[in-house]
Short mmCIF file of C-alpha atoms in Angstrom, two decimals:
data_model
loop_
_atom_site.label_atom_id
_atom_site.label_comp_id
_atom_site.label_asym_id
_atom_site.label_seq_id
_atom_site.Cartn_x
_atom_site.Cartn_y
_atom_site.Cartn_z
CA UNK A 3 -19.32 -6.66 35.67
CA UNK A 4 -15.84 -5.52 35.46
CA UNK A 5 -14.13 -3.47 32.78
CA UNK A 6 -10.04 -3.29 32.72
CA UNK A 7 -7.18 -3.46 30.02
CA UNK A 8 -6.57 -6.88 28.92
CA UNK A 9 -3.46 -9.11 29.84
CA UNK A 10 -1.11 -10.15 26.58
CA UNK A 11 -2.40 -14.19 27.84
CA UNK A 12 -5.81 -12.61 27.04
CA UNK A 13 -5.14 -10.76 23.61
CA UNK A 14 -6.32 -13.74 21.74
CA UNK A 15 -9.57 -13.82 23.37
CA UNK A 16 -10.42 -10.53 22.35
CA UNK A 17 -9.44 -10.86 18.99
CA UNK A 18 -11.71 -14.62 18.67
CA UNK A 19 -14.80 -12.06 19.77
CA UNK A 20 -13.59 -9.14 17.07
CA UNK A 21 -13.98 -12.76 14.82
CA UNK A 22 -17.13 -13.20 15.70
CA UNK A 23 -18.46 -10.00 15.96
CA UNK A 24 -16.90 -9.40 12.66
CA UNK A 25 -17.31 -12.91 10.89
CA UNK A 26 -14.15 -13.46 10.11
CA UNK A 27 -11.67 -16.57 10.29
CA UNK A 28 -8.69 -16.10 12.91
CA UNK A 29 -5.32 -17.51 11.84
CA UNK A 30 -3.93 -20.52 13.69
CA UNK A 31 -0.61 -18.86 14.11
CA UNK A 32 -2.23 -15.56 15.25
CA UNK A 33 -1.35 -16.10 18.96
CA UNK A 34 2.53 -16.55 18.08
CA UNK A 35 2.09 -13.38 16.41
CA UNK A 36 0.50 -11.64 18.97
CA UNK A 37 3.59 -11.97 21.11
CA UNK A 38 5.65 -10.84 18.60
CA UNK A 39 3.87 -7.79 17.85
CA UNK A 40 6.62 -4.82 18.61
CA UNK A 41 3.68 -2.56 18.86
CA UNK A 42 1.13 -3.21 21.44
CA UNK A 43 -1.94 -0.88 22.23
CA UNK A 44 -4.03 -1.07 25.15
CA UNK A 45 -7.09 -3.62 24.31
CA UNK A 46 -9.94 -3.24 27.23
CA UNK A 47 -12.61 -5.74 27.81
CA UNK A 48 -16.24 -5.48 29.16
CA UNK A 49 -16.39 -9.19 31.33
CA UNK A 50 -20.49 -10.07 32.38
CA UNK A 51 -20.64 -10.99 35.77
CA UNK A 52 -19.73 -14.76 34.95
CA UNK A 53 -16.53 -13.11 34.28
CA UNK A 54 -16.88 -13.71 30.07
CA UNK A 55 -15.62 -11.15 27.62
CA UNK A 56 -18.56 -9.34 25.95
CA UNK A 57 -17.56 -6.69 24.20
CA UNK A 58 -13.30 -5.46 23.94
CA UNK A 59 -11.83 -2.66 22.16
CA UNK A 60 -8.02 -1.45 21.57
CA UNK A 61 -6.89 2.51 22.35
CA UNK A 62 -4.02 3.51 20.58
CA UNK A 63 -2.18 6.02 22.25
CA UNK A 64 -1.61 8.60 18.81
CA UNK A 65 -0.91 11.97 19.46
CA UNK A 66 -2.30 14.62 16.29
CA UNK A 67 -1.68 17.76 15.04
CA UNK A 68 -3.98 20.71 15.73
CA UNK A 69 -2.26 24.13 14.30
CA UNK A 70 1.27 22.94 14.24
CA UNK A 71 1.32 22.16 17.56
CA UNK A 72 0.68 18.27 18.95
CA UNK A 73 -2.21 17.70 21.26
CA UNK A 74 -2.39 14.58 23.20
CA UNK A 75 -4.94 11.95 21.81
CA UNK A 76 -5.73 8.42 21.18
CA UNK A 77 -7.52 5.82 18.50
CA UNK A 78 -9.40 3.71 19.11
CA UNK A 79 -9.92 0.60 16.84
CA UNK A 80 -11.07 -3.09 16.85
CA UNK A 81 -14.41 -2.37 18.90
CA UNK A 82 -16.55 -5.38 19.26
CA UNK A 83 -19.40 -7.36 21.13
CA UNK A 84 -20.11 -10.76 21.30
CA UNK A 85 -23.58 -11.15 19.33
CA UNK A 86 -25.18 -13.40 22.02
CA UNK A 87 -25.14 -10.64 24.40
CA UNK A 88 -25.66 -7.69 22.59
CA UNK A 89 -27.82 -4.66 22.91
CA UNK A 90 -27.05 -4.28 26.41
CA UNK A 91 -25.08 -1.13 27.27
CA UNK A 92 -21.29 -3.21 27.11
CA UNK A 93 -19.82 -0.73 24.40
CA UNK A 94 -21.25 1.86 25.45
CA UNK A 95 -19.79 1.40 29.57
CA UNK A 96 -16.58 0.40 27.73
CA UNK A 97 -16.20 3.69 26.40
CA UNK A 98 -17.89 5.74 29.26
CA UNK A 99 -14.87 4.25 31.05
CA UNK A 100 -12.04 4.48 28.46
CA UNK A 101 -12.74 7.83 27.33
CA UNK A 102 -13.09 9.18 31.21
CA UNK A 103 -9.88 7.65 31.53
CA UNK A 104 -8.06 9.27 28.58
CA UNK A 105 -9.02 12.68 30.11
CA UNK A 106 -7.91 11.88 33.42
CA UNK A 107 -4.30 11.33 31.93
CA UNK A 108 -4.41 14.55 29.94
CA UNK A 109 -5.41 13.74 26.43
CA UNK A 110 -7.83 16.23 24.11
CA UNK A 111 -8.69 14.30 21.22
CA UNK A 112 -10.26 10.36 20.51
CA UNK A 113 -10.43 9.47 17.11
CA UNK A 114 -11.79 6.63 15.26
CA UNK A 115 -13.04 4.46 12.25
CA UNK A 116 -16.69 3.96 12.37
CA UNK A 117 -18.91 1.17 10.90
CA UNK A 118 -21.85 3.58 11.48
CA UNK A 119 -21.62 7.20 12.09
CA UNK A 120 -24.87 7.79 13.75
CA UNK A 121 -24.07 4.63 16.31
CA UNK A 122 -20.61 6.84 17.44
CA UNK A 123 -22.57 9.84 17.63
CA UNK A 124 -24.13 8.65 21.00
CA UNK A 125 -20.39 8.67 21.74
CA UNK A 126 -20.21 12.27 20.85
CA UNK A 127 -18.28 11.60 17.99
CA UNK A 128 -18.81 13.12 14.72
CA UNK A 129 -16.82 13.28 10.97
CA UNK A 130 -13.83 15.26 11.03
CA UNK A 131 -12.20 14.37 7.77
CA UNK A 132 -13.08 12.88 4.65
CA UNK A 133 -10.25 10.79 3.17
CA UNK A 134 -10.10 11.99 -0.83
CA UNK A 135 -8.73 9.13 -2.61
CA UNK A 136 -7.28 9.52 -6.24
CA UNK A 137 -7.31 7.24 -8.85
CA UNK A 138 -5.24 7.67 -12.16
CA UNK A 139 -2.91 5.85 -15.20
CA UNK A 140 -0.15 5.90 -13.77
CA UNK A 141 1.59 7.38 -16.99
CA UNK A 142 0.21 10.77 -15.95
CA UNK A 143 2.67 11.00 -13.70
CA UNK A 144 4.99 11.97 -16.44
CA UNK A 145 4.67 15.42 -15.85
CA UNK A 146 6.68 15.23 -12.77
CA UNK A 147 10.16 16.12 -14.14
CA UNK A 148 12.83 17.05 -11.61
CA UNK A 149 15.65 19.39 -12.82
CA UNK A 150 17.93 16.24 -11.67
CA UNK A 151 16.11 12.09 -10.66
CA UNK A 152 15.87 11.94 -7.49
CA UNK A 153 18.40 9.04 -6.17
CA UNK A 154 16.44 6.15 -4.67
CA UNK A 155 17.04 3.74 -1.80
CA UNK A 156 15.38 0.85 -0.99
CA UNK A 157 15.12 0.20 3.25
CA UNK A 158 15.60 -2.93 4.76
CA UNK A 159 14.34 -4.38 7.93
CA UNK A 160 17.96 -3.96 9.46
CA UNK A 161 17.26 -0.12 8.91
CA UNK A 162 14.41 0.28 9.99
CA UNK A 163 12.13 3.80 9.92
CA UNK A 164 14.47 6.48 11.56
CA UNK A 165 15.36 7.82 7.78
CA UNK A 166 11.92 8.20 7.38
CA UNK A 167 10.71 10.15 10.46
CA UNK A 168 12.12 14.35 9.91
CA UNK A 169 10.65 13.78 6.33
CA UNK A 170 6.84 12.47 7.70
CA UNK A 171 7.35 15.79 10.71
CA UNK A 172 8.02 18.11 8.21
CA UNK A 173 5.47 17.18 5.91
CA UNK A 174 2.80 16.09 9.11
CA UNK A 175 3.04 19.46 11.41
CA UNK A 176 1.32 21.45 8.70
CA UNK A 177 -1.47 19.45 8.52
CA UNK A 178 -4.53 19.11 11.25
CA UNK A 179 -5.21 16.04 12.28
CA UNK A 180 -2.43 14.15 11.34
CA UNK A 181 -0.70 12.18 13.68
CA UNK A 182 2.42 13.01 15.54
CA UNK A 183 4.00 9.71 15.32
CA UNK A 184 6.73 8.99 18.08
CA UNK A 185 9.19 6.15 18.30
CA UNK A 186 6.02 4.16 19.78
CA UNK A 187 4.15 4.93 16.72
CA UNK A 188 6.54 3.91 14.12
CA UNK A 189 7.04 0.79 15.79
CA UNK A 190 3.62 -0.23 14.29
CA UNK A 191 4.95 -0.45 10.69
CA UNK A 192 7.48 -2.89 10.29
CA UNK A 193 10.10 -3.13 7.14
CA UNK A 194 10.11 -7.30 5.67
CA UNK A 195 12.92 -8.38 3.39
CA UNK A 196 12.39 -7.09 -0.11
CA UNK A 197 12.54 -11.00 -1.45
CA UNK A 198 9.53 -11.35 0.78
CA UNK A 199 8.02 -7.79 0.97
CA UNK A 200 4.52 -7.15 0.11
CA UNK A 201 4.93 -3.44 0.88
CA UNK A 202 8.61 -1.37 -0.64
CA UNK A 203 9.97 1.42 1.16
CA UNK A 204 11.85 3.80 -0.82
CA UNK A 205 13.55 7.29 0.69
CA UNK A 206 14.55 9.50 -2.63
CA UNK A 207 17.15 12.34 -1.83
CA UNK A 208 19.04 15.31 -3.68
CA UNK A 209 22.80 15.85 -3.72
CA UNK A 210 22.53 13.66 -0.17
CA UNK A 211 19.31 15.52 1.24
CA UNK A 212 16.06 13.23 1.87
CA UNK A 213 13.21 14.87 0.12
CA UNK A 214 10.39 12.12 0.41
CA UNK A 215 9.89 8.72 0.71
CA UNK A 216 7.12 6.49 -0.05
CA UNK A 217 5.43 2.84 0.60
CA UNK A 218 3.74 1.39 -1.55
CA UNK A 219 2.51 -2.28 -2.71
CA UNK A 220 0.69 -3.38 -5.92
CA UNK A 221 -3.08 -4.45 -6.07
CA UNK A 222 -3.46 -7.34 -8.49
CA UNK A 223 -5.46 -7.00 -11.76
CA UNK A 224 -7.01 -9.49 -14.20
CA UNK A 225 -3.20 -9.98 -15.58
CA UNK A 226 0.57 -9.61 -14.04
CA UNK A 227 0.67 -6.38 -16.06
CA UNK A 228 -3.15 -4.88 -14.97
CA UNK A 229 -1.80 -4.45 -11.65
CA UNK A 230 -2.64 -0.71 -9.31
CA UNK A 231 0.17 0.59 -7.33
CA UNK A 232 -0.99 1.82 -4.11
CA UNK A 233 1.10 4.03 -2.32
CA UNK A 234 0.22 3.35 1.53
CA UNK A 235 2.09 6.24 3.42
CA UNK A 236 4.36 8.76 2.24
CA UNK A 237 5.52 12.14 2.49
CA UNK A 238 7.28 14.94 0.89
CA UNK A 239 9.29 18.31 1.31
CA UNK A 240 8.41 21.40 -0.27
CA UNK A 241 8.08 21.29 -4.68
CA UNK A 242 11.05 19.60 -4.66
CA UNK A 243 9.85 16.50 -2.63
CA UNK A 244 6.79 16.27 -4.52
CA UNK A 245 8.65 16.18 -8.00
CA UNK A 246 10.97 13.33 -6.24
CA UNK A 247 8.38 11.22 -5.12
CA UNK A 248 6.00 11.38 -8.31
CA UNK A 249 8.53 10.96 -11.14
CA UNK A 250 9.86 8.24 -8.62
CA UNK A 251 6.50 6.75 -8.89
CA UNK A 252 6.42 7.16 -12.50
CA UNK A 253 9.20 4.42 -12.86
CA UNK A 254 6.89 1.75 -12.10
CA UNK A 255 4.73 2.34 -15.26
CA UNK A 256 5.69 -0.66 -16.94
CA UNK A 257 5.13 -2.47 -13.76
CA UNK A 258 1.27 -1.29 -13.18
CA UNK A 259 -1.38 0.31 -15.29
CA UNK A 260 -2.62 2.65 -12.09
CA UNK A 261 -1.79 4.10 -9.34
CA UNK A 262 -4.13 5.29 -6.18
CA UNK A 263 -3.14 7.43 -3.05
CA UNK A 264 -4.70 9.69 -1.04
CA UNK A 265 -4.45 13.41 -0.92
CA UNK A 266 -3.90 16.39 1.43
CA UNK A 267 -6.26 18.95 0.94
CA UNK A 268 -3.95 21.16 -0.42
CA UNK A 269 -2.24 18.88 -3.48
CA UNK A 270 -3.89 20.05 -6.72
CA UNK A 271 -3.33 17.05 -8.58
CA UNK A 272 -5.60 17.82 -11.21
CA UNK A 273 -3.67 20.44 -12.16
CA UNK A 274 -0.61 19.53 -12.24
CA UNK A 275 -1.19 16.93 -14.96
CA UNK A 276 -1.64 17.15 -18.27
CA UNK A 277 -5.38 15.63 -18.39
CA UNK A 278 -7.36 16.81 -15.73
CA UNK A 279 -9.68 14.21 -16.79
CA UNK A 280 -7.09 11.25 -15.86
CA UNK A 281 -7.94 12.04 -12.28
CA UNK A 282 -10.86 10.36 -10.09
CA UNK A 283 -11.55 11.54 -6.61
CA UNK A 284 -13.64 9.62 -4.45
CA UNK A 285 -14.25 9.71 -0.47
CA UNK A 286 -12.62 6.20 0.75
CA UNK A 287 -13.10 6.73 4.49
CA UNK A 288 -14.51 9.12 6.87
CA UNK A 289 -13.26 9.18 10.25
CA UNK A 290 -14.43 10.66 13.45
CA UNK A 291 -12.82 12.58 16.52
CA UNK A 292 -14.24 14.16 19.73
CA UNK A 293 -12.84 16.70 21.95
CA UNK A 294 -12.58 14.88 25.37
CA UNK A 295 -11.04 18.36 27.59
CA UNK A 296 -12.81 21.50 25.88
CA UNK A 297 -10.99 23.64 28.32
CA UNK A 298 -7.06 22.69 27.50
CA UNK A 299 -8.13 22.09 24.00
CA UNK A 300 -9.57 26.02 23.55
CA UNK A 301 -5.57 26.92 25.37
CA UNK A 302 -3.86 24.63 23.19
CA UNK A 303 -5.99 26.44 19.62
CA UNK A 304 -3.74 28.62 17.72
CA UNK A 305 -6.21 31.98 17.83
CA UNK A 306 -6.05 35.02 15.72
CA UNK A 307 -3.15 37.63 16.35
CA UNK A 308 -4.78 40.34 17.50
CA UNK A 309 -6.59 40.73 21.23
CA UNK A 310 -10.22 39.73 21.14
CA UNK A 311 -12.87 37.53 22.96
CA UNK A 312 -15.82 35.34 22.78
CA UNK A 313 -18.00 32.59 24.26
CA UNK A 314 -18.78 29.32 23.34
CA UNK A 315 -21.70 26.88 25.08
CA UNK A 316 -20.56 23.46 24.66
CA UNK A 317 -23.30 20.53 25.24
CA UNK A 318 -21.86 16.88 25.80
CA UNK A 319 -24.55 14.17 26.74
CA UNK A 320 -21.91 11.78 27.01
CA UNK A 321 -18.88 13.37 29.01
CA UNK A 322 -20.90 16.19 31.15
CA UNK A 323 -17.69 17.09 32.43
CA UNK A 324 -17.28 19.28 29.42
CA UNK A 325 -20.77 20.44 29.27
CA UNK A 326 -21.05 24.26 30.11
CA UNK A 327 -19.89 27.83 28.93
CA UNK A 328 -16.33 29.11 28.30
CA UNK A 329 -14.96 32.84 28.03
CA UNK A 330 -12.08 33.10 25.36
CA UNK A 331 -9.78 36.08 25.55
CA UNK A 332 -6.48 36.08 23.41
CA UNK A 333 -4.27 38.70 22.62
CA UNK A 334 -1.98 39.84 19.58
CA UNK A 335 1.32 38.08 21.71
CA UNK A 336 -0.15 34.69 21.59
CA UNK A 337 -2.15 34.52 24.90
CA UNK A 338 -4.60 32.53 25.65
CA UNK A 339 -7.02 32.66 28.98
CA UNK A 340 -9.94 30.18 29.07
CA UNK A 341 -12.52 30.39 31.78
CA UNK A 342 -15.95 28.72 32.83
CA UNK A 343 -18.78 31.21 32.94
CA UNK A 344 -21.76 31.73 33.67
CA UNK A 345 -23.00 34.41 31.16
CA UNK A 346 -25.15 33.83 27.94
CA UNK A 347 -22.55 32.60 25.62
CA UNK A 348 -21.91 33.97 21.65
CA UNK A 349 -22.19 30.52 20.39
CA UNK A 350 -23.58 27.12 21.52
CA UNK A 351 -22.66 24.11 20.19
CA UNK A 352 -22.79 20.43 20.92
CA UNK A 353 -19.40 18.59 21.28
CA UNK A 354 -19.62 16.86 18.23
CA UNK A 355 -20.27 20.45 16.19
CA UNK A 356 -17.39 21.80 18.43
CA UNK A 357 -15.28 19.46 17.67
CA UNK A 358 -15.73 19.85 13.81
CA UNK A 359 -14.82 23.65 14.55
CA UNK A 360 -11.85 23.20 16.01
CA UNK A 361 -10.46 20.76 13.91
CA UNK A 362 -11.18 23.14 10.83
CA UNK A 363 -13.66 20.21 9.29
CA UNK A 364 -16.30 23.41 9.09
CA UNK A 365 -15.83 26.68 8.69
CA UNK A 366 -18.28 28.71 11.34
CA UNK A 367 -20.82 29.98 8.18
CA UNK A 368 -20.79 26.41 7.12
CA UNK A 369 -21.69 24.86 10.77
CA UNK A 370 -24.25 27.03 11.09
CA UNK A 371 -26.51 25.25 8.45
CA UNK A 372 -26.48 22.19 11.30
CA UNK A 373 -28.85 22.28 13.71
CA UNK A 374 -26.58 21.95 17.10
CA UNK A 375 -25.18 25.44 16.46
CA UNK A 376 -26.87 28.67 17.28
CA UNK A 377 -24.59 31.92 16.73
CA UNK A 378 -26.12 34.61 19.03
CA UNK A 379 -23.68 37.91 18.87
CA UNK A 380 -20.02 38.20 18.02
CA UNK A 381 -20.21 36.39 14.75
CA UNK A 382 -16.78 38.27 13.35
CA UNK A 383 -14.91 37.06 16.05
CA UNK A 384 -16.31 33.77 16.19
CA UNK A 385 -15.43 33.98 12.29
CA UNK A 386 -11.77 34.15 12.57
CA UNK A 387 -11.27 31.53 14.91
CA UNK A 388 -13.27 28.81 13.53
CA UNK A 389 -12.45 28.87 10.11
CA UNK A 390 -11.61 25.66 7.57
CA UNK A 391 -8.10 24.49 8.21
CA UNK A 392 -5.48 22.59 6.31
CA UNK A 393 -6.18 18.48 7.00
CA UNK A 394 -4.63 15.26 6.49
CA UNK A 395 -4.70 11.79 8.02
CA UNK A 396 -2.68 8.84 6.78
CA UNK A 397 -2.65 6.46 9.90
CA UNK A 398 -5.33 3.82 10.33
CA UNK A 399 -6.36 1.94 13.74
#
């Protein structure tokens, strides 16, 4: 057996067993647009000693934000196995390999989409966000009312995203989880003529000052005029941003009867509406993460300001590299010394409960109904530095 990234001759290949796997159709053009993809992840394939593909995945190299600062991760998307041969270990080697290989080059964090969340477990994953996803007449929006409209502009593909990028990092870095897009990750959304567009991208600005910009296409109803806005990615500054991009949004109410979008934890919509009522929140997708360096990733967590200490046990099945105990010490400058010891540790967790802890997911008091956690001495501590944090994800792979 052999497992190794794919070449771009062999991208259509792995896409015919995502098809399969899957059971769905695979365009006759798909190949031409394969090579003319600007954005280009790694795919890897699992090849049976006859040299077939059996099972292929893509790892898309997406950095996130963990308190403010950016730690180094990937997503991973597009996992499949070809049904004649499956059962036998090929996903699971194909990620033994990728994910030994992502630490080797330095990243902390894999993230995901599953299809089953006790099959990625094995993986050490485990749920790290739960996407709320609101639902609403778009008329409620009318209680958006900016001193002064926000002036709109409509990109074009000549453009391209660059107006778009300060907005999404201020709006992004105060959110865990959310990815740090780079040049490399823009490049995966691409801006078609308007006469053609399926998706609009609007940027909305104040006296010449970009406050927010959103995209957004419409889901068709049962007539032209029963149609739901969905507003795919966007992002705002401060009050001012989010008065911009909602009255904005507001415009289209002759246009569609709804509008969807998901929240940040920390938009109220509810209650800045008139009817509370007018809003439906439901979960649309829950995605997973592990840690993949518990070391750098305890150095790179923003820890109280004040000098303390503690332990943490972590257990990981899958990557035993991690498994083992860690002494903490930070101090009120900012500080951070992480060592492996040897001593019976204050907590002990397995990596998918650590990871939930340091991504803010769960609070310590509410990780320690699970039953991979055992808190042993120096709960206060432990207290302030796993505690819920501010989340967010809008990118999909």
């Amino acid at each position: 057996m052999e497992i190794r990234k794919l070449t771009p001759e062999e991208y259509l290949a792995g896409e015919m067993l995502e098809s399969l796997s899957f059971v769905f159709p695979v365009a006759d053009d798909r190949q031409e647009k394969l090579e003319k993809e600007r954005y280009k992840p790694d795919r890897w394939g699992f090849f049976d000693e006859g040299g077939r593909l059996a099972a292929t995945l893509t790892n898309h190299d997406l950095p996130v934000y963990l308190d403010g600062n950016i730690a180094p991760a990937r997503g991973v998307g597009g996992v499949a196995s070809d049904p004649a041969s499956r059962g036998q270990g090929h996903v699971r080697a194909l990620f033994k390999h990728i994910l030994m290989a992502d630490r080797a080059e330095g990243k902390l964090v894999s993230a995901l989409y599953p299809f089953s969340h006790a099959f990625y477990r094995k993986f050490g994953y485990e749920l790290c966000y739960e996407h709320k996803k609101a639902s609403f007449p778009i008329g409620a929006l009318k209680a958006f009312k900016p001193e002064t409209p926000p002036a709109a502009r409509m990109l074009t593909p000549a453009e391209g995203t660059a107006a778009l990028m300060p907005i999404y990092n201020a709006f992004a870095k105060q959110y865990s989880f959310m990815a740090a897009r780079d040049e490399q990750s823009w490049a995966r959304f691409a801006i078609a003529e308007p006469r053609k567009a399926e998706n609009y991208w609007y940027v909305l600005s104040q006296n010449g000052q970009d406050t927010a910009y959103a995209v957004f296409s419409f889901l068709a109803g049962k007539t032209p005029y029963d149609r739901t806005l969905w507003v795919r990615d966007y992002a705002f500054i401060g009050k001012q941003g989010l008065d911009d991009l909602m009255s904005f949004l507001h415009r289209y109410n002759g246009q569609a009867k709804d509008l969807q979008m998901l929240l940040p934890d920390n938009l109220p919509l509810s209650s800045l509406v008139e009817d509370a009522s007018a809003i439906e929140i439901s979960v649309a997708q829950r995605p997973m993460a592990r840690v993949l360096h518990v070391e750098n990733i305890l150095k790179g967590m923003r820890h109280p300001a004040e000098d303390g200490a503690y332990s943490v046990y972590v257990d990981d099945g899958f990557l035993p590299e991690n498994t083992g105990c860690y002494a903490v010490r930070y101090t009120k400058d900012g500080a951070v010394s992480v060592t492996r010891c040897d001593q019976k540790s204050d907590l002990r967790v397995s990596v998918q409960a650590f990871t939930q802890l340091v991504f803010g997911f769960l609070s310590l008091e509410e990780a320690s109904y699970k039953p991979d956690v055992e808190i042993y001495s120096n709960e206060a501590a432990l207290g302030k530095v796993f505690h819920k944090k501010r989340l967010f994800m809008l990118d999909f792979y």
